[in-house]
Structures are given as structure tokens and as C-alpha cells.
PDB file of C-alpha atoms in Angstrom:
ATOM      1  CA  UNK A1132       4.696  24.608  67.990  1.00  0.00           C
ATOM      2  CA  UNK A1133       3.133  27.648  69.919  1.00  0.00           C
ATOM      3  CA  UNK A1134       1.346  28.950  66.876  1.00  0.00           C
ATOM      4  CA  UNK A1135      -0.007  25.366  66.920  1.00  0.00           C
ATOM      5  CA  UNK A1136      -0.910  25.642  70.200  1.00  0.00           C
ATOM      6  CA  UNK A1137      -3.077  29.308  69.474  1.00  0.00           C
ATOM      7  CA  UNK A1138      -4.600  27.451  66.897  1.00  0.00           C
ATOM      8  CA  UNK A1139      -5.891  24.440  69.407  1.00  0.00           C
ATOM      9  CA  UNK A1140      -7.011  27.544  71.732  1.00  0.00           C
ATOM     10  CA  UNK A1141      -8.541  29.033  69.366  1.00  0.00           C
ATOM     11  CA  UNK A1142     -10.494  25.587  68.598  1.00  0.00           C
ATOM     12  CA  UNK A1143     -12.411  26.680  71.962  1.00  0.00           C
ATOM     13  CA  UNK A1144     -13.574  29.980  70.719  1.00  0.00           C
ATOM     14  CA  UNK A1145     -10.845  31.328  73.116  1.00  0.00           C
ATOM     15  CA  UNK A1146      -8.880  35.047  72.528  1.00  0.00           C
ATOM     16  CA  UNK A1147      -4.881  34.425  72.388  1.00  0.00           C
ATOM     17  CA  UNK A1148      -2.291  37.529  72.658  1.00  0.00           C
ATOM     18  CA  UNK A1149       0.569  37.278  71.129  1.00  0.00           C
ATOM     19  CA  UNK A1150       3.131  39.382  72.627  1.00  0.00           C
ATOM     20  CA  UNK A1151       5.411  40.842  69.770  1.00  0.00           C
ATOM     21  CA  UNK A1152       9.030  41.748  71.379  1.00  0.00           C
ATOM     22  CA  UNK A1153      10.921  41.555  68.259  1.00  0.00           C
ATOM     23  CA  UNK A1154       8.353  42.830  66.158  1.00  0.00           C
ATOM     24  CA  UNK A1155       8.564  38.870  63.722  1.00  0.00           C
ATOM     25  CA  UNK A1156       5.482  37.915  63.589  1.00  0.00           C
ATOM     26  CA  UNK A1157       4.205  36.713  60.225  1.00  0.00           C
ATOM     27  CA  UNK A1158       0.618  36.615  59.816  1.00  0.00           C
ATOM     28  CA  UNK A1159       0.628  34.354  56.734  1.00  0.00           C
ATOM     29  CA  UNK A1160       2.711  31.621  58.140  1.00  0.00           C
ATOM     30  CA  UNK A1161       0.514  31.808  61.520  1.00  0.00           C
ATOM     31  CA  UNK A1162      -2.775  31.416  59.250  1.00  0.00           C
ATOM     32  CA  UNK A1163      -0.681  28.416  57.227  1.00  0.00           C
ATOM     33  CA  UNK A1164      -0.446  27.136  61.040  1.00  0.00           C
ATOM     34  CA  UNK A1165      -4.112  27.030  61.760  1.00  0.00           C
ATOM     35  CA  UNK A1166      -4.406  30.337  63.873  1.00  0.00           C
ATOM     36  CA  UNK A1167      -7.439  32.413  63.696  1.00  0.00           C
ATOM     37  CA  UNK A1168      -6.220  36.283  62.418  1.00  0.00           C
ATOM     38  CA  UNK A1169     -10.005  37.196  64.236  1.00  0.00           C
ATOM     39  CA  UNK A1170      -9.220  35.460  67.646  1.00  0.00           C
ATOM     40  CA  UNK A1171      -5.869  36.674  68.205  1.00  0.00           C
ATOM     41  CA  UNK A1172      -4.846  40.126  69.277  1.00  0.00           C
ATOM     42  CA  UNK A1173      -1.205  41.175  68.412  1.00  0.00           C
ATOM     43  CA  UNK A1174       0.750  43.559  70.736  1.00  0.00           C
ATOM     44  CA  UNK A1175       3.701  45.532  69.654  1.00  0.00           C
ATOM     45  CA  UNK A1176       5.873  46.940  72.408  1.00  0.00           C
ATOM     46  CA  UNK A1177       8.147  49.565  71.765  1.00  0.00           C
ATOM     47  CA  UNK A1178      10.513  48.900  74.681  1.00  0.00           C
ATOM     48  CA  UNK A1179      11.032  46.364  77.682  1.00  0.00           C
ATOM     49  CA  UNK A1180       8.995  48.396  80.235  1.00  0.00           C
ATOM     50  CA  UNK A1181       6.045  48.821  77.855  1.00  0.00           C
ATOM     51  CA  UNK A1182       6.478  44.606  77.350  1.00  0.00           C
ATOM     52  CA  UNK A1183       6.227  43.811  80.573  1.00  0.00           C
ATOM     53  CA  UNK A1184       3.890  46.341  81.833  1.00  0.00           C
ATOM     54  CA  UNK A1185       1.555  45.078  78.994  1.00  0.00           C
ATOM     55  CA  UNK A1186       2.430  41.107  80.321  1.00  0.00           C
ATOM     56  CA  UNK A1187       1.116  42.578  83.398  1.00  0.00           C
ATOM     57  CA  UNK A1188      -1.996  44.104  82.500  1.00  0.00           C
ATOM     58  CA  UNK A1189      -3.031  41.016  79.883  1.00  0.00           C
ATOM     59  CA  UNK A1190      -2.801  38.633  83.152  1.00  0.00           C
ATOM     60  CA  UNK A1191      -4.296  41.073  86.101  1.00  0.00           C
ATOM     61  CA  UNK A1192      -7.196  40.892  83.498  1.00  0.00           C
ATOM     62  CA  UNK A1193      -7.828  37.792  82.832  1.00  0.00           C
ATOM     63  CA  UNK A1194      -7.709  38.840  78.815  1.00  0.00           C
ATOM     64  CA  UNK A1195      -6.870  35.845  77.198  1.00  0.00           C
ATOM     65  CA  UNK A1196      -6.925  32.048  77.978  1.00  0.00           C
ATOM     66  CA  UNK A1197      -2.887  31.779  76.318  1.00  0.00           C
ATOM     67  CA  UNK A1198      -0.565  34.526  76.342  1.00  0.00           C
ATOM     68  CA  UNK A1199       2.600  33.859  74.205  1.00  0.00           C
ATOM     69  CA  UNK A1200       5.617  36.186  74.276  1.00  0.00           C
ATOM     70  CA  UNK A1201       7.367  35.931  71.002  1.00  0.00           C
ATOM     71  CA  UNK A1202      11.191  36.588  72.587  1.00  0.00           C
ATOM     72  CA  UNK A1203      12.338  37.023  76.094  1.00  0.00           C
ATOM     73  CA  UNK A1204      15.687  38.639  74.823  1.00  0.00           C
ATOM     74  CA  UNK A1205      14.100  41.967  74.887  1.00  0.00           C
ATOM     75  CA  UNK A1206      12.611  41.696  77.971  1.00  0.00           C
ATOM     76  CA  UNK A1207      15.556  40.116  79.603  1.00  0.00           C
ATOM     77  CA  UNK A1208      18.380  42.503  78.407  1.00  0.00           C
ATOM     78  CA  UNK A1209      17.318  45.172  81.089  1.00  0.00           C
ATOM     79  CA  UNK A1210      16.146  42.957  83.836  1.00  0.00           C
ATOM     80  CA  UNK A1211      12.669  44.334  83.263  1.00  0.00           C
ATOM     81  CA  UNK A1212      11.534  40.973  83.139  1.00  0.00           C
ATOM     82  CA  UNK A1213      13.471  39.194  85.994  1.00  0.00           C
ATOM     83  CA  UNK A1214      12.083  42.227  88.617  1.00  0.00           C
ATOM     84  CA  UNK A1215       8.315  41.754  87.345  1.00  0.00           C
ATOM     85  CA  UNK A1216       8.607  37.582  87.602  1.00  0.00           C
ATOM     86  CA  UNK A1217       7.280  37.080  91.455  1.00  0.00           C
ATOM     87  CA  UNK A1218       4.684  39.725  90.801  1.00  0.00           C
ATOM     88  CA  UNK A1219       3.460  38.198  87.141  1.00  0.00           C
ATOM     89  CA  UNK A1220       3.662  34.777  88.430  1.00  0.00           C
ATOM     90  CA  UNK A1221       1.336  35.489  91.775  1.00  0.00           C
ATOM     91  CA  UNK A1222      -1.554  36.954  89.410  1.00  0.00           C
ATOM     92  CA  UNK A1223      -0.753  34.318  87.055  1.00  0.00           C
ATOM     93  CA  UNK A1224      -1.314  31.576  89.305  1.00  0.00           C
ATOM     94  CA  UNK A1225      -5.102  33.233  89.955  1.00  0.00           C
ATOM     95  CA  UNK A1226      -5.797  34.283  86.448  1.00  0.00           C
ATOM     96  CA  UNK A1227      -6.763  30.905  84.395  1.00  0.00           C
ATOM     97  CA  UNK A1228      -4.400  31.958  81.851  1.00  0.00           C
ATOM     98  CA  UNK A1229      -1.560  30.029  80.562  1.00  0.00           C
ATOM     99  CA  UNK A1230       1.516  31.939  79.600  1.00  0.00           C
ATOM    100  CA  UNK A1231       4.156  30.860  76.922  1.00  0.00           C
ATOM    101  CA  UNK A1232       7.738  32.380  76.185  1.00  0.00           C
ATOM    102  CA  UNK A1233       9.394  31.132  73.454  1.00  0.00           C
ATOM    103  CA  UNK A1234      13.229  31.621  74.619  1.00  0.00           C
ATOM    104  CA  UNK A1235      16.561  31.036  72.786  1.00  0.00           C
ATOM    105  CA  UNK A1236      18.466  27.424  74.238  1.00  0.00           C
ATOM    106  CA  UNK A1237      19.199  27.235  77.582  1.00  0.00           C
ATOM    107  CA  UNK A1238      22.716  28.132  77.278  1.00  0.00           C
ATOM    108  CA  UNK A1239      22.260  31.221  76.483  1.00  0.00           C
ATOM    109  CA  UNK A1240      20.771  32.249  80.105  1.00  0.00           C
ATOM    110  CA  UNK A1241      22.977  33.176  82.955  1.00  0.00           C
ATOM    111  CA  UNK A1242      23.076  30.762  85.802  1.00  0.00           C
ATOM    112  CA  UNK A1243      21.221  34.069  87.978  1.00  0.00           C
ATOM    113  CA  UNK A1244      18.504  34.609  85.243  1.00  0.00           C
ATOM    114  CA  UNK A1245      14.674  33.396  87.131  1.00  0.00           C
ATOM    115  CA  UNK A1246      13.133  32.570  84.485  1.00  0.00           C
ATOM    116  CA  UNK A1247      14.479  29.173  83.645  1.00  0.00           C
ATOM    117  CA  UNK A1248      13.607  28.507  87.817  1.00  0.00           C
ATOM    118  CA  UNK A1249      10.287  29.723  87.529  1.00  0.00           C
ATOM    119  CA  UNK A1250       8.757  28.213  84.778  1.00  0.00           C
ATOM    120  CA  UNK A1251       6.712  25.429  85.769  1.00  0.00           C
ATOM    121  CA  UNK A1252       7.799  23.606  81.776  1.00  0.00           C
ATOM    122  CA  UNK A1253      10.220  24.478  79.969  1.00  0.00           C
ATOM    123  CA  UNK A1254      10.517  22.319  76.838  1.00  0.00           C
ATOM    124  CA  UNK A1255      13.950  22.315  73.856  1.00  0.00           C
ATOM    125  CA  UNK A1256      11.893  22.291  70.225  1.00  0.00           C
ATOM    126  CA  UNK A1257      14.294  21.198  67.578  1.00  0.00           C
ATOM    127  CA  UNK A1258      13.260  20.890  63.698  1.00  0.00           C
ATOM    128  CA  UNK A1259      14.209  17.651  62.265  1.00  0.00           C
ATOM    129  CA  UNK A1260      13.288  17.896  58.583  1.00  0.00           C
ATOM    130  CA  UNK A1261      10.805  19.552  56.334  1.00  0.00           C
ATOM    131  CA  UNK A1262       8.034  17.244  55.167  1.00  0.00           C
ATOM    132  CA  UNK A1263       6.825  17.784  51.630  1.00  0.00           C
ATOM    133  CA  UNK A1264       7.072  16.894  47.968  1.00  0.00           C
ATOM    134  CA  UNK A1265       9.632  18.186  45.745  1.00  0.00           C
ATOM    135  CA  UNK A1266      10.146  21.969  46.165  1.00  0.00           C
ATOM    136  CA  UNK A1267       6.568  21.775  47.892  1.00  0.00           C
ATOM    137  CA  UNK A1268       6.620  22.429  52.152  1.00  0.00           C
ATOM    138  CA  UNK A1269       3.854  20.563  53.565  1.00  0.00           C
ATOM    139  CA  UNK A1270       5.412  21.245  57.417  1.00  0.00           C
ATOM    140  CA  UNK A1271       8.242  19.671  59.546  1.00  0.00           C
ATOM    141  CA  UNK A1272       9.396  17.152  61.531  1.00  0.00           C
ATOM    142  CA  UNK A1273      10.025  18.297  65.343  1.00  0.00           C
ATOM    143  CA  UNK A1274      12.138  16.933  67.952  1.00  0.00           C
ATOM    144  CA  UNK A1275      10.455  18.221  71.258  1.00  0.00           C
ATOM    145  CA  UNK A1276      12.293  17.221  74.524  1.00  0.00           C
ATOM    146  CA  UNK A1277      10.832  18.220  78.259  1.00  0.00           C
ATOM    147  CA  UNK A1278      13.896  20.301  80.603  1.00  0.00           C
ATOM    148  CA  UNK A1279      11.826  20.943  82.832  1.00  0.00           C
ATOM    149  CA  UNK A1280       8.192  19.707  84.260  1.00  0.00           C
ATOM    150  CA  UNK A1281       7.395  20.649  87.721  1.00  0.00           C
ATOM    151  CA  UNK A1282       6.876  18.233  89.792  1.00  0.00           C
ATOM    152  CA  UNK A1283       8.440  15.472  87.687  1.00  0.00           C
ATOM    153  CA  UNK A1284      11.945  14.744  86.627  1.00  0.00           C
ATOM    154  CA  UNK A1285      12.676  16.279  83.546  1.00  0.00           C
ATOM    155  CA  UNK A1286      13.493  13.935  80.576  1.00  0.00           C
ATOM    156  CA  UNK A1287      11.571  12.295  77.308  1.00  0.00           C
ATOM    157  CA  UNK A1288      11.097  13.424  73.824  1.00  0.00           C
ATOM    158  CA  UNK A1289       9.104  12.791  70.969  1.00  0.00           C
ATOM    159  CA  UNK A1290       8.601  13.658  67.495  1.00  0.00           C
ATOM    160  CA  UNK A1291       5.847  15.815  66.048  1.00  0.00           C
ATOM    161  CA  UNK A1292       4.955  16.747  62.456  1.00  0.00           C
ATOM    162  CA  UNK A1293       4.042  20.280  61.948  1.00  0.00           C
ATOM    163  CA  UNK A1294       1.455  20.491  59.072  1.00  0.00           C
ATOM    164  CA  UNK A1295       0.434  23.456  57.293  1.00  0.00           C
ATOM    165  CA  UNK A1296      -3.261  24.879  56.258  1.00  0.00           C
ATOM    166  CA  UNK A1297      -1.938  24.956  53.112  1.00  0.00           C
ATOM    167  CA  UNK A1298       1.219  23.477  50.955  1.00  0.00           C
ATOM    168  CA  UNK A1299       3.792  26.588  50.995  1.00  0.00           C
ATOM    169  CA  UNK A1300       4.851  25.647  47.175  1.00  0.00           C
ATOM    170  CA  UNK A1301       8.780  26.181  46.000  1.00  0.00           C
ATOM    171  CA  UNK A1302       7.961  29.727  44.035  1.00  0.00           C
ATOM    172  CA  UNK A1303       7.085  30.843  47.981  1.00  0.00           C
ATOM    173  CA  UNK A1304       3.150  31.151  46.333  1.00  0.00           C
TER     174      UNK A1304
END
């Protein structure tokens, strides 16, 4: 679902960062998802202070309309994160940028950890099924449901289909 949503972005001629923690990211399956390799700018932090400091930077600068941070494990693991949160989220809330961290399920967060409070959305993406023919992958069915939407209730769900650029065919060609 986020590489879906750098691909929208990128729709609008817009520059996306993608925020490597883990050091995952797979260029060929992002392309299969639409995203433009030319329009977004991979970072690669080497520790949790370099992650966040980067976060930082990206958003005092206004450098990109979406900002997605691939894992919040790293970042979370030495509180680096939690301290930075109430500074990130005031230049945040002046920079025009959106910013996206894709996070393991919620029980996995101490009741003390800020960054289930803070985020304005927090949404639970579940796969379903994979859509396709045979051994072919054409994409998957998603279950997303909203935790969190500030200032609503949470609650609702619905089903997506993921589709790929192009079929991802059972010999992984």
C-alpha cells in the first residue's frame, strides 16, 4: 500500500523519500508497484541517530511532498525516535509534507511508546489473497482497517486489490 501511495505522488510530478531503516527495499517490486525509480530518492541510514537526524532534515526542508520510513523498529529500539517526535511533528505540521511509517501490529508497542499517540492515522494492512492466474501474481487482495483517525472514532475497513505493472510469472521472471 505505501509503495502505491509513492506511485499516486509521483502521478503529480512530486519527489518521495523513502527512508531505508532495514536496508529491504526492492527496487523491482516498487517499479512492479507503479513507483517512479527517477522521482524517488532512497536513504540508507547506518544507525538510529543518522535515521532520525535525516527524518529531521528531509522535513525542516520541505524535500519531498511524502516521506515514508520503511521500519520504525530501528528507530524505536534506542528511543531515538520517541525523543525527536514533538520536535519532528512541530516542523511537520508547517512543512506540507506527509509522513508515513510503516510499523509492525500494534501489539508489539509498549503502552509508553508516542508514536501510536501521535500519529494523526494509523491504519492495520492485512493481505487477504494473491490475485492471479495459475503460478502467475497479478497482485493481492488487502484487508485495510482504520485504528486510528484523528478526530473521528476509529473503526471501518475495506478491501483493496493491489495490482502490479507487470504479471510477476511463477519462474519469478
Amino acid at each position: 500500500l505505501a509503495l502505491k501511495l509513492i506511485a499516486s505522488v509521483h502521478q503529480s510530478d512530486e519527489t518521495v523519500v523513502y527512508l531505508d531503516t532495514c536496508h529491504t527495499f526492492d527496487p523491482d517490486y516498487a517499479i512492479r508497484c507503479g513507483v517512479k525509480p527517477d522521482q524517488l530518492v532512497t536513504a540508507l541510514p547506518q544507525s538510529p541517530a543518522e535515521g532520525v537526524e535525516i527524518l529531521y532534515d528531509l522535513v525542516s526542508q520541505r524535500a519531498a511532498r511524502l516521506i515514508v520510513v520503511s521500519s520504525t523498529v530501528p528507530l524505536l529500539a534506542d528511543h531515538t525516535l520517541a525523543n525527536a517526535l514533538p520536535r519532528l511533528r512541530r516542523r511537520l505540521t508547517k512543512s506540507g509534507s506527509a509522513l508515513v511509517f510503516l510499523t509492525p501490529l500494534a501489539e508489539t508497542y509498549s503502552p509508553l511508546s508516542p508514536l501510536p499517540q501521535d500519529a494523526e492515522t494509523r491504519l492495520q494492512v492485512t493481505r487477504q489473497a494473491w490475485l492471479g492466474h495459475g503460478a502467475d501474481v497479478e497482485g493481492y487482495q488487502i484487508q485495510v482497517t482504520i485504528l486510528k483517525q484523528k478526530p473521528r472514532p476509529p473503526g471501518g475497513s475495506v478491501r483493496l486489490a493491489i495490482s502490479f505493472a507487470e504479471t510477476v510469472q511463477g519462474d519469478a521472471t
